[in-house]
CSV table of C-alpha atoms in Angstrom, one decimal:
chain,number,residue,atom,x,y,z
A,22,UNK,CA,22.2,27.9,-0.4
A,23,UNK,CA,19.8,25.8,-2.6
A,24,UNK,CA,16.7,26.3,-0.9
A,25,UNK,CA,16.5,29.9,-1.2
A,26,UNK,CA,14.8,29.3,-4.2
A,27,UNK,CA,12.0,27.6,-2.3
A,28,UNK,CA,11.3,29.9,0.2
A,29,UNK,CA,11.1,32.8,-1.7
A,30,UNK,CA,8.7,32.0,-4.2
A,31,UNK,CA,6.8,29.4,-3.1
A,32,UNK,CA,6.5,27.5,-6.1
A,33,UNK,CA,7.4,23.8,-4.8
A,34,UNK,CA,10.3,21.2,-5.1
A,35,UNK,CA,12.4,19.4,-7.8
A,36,UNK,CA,10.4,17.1,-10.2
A,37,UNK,CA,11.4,14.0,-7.7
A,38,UNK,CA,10.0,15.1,-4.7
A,39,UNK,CA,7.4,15.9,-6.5
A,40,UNK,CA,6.7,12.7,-7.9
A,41,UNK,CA,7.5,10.4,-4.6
A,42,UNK,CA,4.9,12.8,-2.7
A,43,UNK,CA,2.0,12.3,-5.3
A,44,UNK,CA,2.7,8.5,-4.1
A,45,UNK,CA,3.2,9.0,-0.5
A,46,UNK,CA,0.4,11.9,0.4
A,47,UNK,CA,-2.4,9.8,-0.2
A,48,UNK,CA,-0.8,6.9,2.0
A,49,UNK,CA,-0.7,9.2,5.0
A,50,UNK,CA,-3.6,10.4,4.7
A,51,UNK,CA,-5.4,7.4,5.1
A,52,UNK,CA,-2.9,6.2,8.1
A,53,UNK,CA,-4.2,9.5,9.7
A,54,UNK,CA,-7.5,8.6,9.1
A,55,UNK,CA,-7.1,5.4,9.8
A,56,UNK,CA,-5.6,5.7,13.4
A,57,UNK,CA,-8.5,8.3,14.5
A,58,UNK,CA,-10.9,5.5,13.4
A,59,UNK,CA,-9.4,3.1,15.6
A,60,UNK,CA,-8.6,5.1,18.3
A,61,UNK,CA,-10.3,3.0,20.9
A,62,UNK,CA,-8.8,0.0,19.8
A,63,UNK,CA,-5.2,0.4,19.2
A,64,UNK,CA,-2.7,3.0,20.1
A,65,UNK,CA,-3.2,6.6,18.5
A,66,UNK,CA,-6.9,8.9,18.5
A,67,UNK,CA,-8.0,12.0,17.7
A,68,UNK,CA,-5.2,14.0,18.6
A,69,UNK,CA,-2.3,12.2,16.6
A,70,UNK,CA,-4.8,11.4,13.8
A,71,UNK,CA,-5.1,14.8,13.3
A,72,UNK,CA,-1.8,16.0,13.1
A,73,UNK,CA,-1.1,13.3,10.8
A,74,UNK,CA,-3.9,14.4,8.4
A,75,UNK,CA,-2.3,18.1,8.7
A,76,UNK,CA,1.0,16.7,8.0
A,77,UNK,CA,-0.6,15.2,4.5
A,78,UNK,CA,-1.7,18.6,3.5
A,79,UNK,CA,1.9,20.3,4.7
A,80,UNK,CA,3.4,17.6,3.0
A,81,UNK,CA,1.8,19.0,-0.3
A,82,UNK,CA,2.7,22.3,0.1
A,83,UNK,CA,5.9,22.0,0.7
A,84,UNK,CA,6.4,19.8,-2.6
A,85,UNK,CA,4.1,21.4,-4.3
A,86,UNK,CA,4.3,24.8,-3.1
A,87,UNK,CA,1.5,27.1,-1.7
A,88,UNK,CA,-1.6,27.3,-4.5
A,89,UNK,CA,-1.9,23.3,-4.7
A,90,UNK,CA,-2.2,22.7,-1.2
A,91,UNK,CA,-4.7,25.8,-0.7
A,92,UNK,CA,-6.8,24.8,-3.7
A,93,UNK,CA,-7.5,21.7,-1.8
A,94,UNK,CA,-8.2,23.1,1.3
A,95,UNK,CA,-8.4,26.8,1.9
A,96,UNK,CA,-8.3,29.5,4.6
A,97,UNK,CA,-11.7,29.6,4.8
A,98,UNK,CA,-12.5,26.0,4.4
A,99,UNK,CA,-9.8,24.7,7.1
A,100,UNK,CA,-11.2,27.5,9.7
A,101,UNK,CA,-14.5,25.2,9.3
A,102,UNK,CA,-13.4,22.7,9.8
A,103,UNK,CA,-11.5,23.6,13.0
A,104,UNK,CA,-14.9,25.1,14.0
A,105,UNK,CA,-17.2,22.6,13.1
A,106,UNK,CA,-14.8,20.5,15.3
A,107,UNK,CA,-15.0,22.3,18.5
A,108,UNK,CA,-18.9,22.5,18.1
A,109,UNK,CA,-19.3,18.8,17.1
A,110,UNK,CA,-17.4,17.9,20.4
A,111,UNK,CA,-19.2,20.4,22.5
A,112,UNK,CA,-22.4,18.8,21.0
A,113,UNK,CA,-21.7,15.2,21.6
A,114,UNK,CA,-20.6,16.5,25.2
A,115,UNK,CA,-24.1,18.4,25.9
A,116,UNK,CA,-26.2,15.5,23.8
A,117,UNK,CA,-25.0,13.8,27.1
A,118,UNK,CA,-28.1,15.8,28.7
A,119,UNK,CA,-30.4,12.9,27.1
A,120,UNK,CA,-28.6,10.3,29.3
A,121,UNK,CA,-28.2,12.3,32.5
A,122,UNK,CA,-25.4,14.4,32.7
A,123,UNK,CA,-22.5,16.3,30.9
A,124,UNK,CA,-20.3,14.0,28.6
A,125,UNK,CA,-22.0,10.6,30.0
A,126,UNK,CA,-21.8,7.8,27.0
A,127,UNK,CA,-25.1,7.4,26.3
A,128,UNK,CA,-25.2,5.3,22.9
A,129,UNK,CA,-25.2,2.0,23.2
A,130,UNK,CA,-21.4,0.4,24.0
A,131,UNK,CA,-21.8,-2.5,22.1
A,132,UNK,CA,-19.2,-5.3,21.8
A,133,UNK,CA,-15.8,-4.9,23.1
A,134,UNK,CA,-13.0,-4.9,20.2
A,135,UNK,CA,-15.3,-4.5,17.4
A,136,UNK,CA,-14.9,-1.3,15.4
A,137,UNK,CA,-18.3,0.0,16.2
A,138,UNK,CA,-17.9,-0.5,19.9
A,139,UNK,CA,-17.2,2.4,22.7
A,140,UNK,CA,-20.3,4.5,22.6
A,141,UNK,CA,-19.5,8.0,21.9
A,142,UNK,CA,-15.9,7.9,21.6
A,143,UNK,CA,-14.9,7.4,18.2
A,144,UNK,CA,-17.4,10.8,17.4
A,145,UNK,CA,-15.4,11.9,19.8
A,146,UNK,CA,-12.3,11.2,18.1
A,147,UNK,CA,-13.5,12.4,14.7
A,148,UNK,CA,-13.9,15.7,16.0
A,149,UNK,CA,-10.9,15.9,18.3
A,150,UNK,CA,-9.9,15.3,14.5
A,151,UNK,CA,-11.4,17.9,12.3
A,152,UNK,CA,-10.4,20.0,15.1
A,153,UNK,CA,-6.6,19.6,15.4
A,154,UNK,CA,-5.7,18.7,11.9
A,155,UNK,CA,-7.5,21.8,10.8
A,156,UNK,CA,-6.2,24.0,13.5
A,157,UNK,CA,-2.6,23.3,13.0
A,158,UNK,CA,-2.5,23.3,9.2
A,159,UNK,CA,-4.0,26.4,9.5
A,160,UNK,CA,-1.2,27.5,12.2
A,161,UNK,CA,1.2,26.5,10.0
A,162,UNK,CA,-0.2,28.6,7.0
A,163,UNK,CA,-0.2,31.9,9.1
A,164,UNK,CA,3.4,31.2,10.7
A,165,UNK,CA,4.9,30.2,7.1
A,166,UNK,CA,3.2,31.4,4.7
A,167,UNK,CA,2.2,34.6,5.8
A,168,UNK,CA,4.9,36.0,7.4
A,169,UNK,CA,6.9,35.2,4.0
A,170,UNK,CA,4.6,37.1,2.5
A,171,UNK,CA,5.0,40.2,4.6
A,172,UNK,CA,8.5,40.5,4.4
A,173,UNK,CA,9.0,40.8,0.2
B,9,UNK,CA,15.9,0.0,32.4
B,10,UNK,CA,19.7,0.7,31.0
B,11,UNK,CA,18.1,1.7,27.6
B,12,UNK,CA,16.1,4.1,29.4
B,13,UNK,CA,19.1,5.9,30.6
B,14,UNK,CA,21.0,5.7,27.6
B,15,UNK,CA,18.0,7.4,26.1
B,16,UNK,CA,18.4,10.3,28.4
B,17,UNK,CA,21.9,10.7,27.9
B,18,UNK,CA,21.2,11.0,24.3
B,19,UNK,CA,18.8,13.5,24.8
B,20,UNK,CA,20.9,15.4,27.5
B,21,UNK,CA,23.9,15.6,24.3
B,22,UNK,CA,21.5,16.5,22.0
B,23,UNK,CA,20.2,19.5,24.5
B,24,UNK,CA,23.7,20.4,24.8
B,25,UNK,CA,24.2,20.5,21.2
B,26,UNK,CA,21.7,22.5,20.8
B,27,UNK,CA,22.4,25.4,22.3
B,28,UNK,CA,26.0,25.2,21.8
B,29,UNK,CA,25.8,25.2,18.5
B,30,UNK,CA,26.9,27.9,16.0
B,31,UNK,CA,24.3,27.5,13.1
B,32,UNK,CA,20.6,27.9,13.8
B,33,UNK,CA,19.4,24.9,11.5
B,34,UNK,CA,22.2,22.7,13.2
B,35,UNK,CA,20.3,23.7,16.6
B,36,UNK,CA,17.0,22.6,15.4
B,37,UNK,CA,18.2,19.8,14.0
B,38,UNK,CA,19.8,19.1,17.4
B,39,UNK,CA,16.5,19.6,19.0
B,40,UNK,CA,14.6,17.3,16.6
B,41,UNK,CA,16.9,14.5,17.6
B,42,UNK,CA,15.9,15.7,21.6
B,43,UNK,CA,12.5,14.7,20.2
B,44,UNK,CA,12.8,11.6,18.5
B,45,UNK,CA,15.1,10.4,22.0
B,46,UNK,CA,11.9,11.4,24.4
B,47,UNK,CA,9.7,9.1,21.8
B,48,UNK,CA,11.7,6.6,22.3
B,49,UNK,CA,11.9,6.9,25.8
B,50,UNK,CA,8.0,7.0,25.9
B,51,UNK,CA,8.4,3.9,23.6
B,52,UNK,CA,10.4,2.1,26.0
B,53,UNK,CA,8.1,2.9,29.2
B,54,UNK,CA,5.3,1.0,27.3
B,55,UNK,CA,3.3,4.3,26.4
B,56,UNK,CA,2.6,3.7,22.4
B,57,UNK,CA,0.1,6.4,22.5
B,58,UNK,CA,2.4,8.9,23.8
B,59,UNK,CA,5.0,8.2,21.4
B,60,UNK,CA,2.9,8.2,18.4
B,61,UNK,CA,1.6,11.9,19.6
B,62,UNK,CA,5.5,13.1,20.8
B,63,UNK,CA,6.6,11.7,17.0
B,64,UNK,CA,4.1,13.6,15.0
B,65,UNK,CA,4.0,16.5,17.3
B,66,UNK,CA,8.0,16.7,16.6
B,67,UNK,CA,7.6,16.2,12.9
B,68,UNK,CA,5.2,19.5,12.8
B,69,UNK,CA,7.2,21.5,15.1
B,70,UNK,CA,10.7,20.7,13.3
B,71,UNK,CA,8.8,21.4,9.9
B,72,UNK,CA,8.0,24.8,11.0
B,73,UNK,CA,11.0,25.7,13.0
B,74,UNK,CA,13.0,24.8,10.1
B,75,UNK,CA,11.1,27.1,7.8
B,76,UNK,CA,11.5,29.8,9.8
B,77,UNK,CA,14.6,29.6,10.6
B,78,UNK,CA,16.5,28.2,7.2
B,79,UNK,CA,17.4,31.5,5.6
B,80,UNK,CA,18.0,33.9,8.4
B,81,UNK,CA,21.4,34.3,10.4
B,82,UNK,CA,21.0,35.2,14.1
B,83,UNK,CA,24.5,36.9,15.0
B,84,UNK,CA,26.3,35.3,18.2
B,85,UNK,CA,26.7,37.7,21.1
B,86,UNK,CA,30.3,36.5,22.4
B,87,UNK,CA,31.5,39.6,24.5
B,88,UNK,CA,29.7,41.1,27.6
B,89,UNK,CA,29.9,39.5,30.9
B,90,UNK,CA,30.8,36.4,30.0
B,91,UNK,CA,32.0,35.8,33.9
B,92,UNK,CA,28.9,36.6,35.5
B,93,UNK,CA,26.8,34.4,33.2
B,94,UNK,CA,28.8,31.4,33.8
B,95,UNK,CA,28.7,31.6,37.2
B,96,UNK,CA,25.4,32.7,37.6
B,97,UNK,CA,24.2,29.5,35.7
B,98,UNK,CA,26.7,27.2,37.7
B,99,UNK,CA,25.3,28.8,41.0
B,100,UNK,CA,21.8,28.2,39.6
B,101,UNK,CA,21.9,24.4,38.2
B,102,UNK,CA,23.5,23.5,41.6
B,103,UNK,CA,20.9,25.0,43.5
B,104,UNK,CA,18.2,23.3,41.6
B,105,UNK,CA,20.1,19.8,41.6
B,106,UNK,CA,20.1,20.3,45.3
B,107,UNK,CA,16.4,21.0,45.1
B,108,UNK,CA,15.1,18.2,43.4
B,109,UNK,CA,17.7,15.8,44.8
B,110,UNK,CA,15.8,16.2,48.1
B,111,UNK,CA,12.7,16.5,46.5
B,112,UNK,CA,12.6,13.5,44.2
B,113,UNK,CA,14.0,11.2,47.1
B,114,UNK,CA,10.3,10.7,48.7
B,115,UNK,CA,8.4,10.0,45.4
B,116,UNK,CA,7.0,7.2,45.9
B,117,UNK,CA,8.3,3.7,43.6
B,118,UNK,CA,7.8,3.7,40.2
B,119,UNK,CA,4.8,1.4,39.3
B,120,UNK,CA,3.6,2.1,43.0
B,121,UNK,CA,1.3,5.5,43.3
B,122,UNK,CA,0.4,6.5,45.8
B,123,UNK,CA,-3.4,7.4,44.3
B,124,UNK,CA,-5.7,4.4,44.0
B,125,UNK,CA,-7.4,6.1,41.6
B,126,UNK,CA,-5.7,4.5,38.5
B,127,UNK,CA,-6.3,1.4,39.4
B,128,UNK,CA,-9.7,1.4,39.9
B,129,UNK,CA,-9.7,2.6,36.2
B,130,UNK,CA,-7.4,-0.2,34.8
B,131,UNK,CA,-10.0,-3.0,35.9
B,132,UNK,CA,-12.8,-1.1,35.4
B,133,UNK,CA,-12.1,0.7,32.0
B,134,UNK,CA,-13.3,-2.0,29.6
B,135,UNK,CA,-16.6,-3.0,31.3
B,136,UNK,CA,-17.4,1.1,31.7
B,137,UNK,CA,-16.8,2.2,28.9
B,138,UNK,CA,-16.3,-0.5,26.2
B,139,UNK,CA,-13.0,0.8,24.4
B,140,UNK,CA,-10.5,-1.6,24.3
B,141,UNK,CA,-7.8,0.8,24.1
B,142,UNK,CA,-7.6,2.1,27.9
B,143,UNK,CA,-5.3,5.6,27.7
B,144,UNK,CA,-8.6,6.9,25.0
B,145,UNK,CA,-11.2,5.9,27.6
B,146,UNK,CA,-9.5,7.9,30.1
B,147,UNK,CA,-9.2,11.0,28.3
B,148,UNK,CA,-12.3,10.8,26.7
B,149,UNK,CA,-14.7,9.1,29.0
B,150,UNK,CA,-13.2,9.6,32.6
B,151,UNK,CA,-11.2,12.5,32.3
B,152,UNK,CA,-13.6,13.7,29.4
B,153,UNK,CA,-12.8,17.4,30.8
B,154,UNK,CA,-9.9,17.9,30.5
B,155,UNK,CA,-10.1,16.9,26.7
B,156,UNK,CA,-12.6,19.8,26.7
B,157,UNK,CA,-10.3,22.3,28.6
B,158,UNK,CA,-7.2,21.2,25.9
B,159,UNK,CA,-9.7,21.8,22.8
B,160,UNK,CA,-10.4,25.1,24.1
B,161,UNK,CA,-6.6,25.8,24.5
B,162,UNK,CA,-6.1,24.6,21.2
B,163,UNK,CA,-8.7,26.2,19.2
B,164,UNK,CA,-8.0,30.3,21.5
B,165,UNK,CA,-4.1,29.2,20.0
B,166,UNK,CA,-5.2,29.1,16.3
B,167,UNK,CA,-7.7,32.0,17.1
B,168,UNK,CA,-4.2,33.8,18.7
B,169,UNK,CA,-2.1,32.7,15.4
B,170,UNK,CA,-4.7,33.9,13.0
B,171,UNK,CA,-5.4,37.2,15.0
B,172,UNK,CA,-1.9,37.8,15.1
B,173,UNK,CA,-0.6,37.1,11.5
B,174,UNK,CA,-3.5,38.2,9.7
B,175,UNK,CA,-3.1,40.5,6.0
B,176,UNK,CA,-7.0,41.9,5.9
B,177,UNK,CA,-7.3,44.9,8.6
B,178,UNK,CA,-3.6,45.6,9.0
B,179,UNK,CA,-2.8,49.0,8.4
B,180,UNK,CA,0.4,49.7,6.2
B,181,UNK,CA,3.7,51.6,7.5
């Protein structure tokens, strides 16, 4: 079997898929990013936003193999993230205090349709964001990586 | 809604498939294409946001289930009471057929619920809450809790993962 190779060691792809994803990992990360900004507009949010901006980063590592995609964004760095998620949406949720209650919108809603519009829930959305992407990237690092790791 | 139930014969095949099959890569293969079907489905029951997440979600699960499982060989039990099990799971699929035929016949039309709940939400979302797109101010304005509740589940999972499959701290056998 072919891919033995790439299991094993870890090292990345052949030369093409290398060079189509240096075109293509860039474009999906800003369609991630791009459909948690406009989560209260069209279709998408934080939650598929997020998974596609993990998908970028998996996408890397599996062309390029391990070291590139962890230079960019490490153990430590994506745990961070995941918690600087959780505690930016627990913040925004308990900032709700200064309007009256738990999770009430309380900045301004503006105009419907425009992309600063909805009060609090494209913050929302951003950390829902940092939150999954980071979290699942990181899941796949310790299902993947580490167990290959383990067993040589 | 004949598309609809093309879809879910597809996705019944592919289910089928799955576990019938002999290699463990042709299985999740077989259950990717269960995935893309329910996408669809979503797709066709005018639910955009659910089929964008039920796509990606997919994509990240068949990603890892392929890594994990595209260099090891499960061996097939054949023998053993191959009798038994047969019956036993004819017996049971019957039994919950039955079930859910008399179950399913009272729910009420779909389109029609029986809450009045939702509706109060559909004409009142955009004033309230100002997001044009409705299904995010429901889970983030409305039903703002239950976003919380999935967060937590999310974030104990990766704490689970990491716990679990960690190098540092394990001690060597």
């Amino acid at each position: 079997m072919p891919n033995k190779q790439i299991n094993t060691k870890q090292t990345g792809m052949t030369l093409i898929v290398k060079t189509i994803t240096r075109l293509t990992v860039g474009l999906i990360l800003l369609y991630g990013i791009y459909i948690v900004l406009h989560g209260h507009l069209t279709p998408g949010g934080g939650f598929p936003g997020g998974v596609i901006v993990a998908l970028s980063f998996i996408h890397l590592m599996l062309a390029f193999g391990k070291e590139t995609a962890l230079n960019r964004l490490n153990q430590m760095r994506a745990s961070f993230f995941e918690s600087l998620g959780a505690i930016l949406f627990l913040g925004i949720a308990l900032l709700g205090f200064l309007g009256g209650y738990f999770f009430v919108n309380f900045i301004n809603k503006g105009e419907a349709f425009n992309l600063f519009s909805a009060g609090i829930i494209p913050l929302c959305n951003i950390a829902i964001c940092f939150k999954v992407g980071a979290g699942l990237f990181l899941i796949f690092v310790a299902l993947v990586v580490l167990s290959n790791q383990e067993e040589k | 809604m004949i598309e609809l139930q093309l879809l879910l014969l597809f996705m019944i095949v592919g289910a089928i498939i799955a576990v019938e099959a002999r290699d463990l890569l042709s299985s999740v293969v077989a259950v990717g294409a269960v995935g893309l079907g329910l996408s669809l489905a979503f797709l066709v029951l005018k639910a955009p946001d659910l089929a964008i997440t039920q796509l990606v979600v997919e994509i990240l699960c068949l990603i890892i289930l392929i890594r994990a499982t595209i260099n090891r060989d499960l061996p097939l039990i054949k023998d053993g009471r191959w009798h038994f099990n047969t019956i036993s799971t004819l017996v049971f699929i019957v039994v919950f057929l039955g079930l859910a035929y008399l179950s399913l016949k009272d729910l009420p039309v779909f389109g029609q619920p029986l809450l009045r709940v939702a509706a109060n939400y559909l004409s009142e979302g955009l004033s309230k809450t100002g997001a044009a797109n409705l299904v995010s101010s429901v889970i983030l304005d409305f039903r703002a809790y239950d976003t919380l509740g999935e967060a937590t589940v999310l974030f104990t999972a990766v704490m689970g993962v990491l716990a679990v499959m960690r190098k540092t701290g394990r001690i060597k056998d």
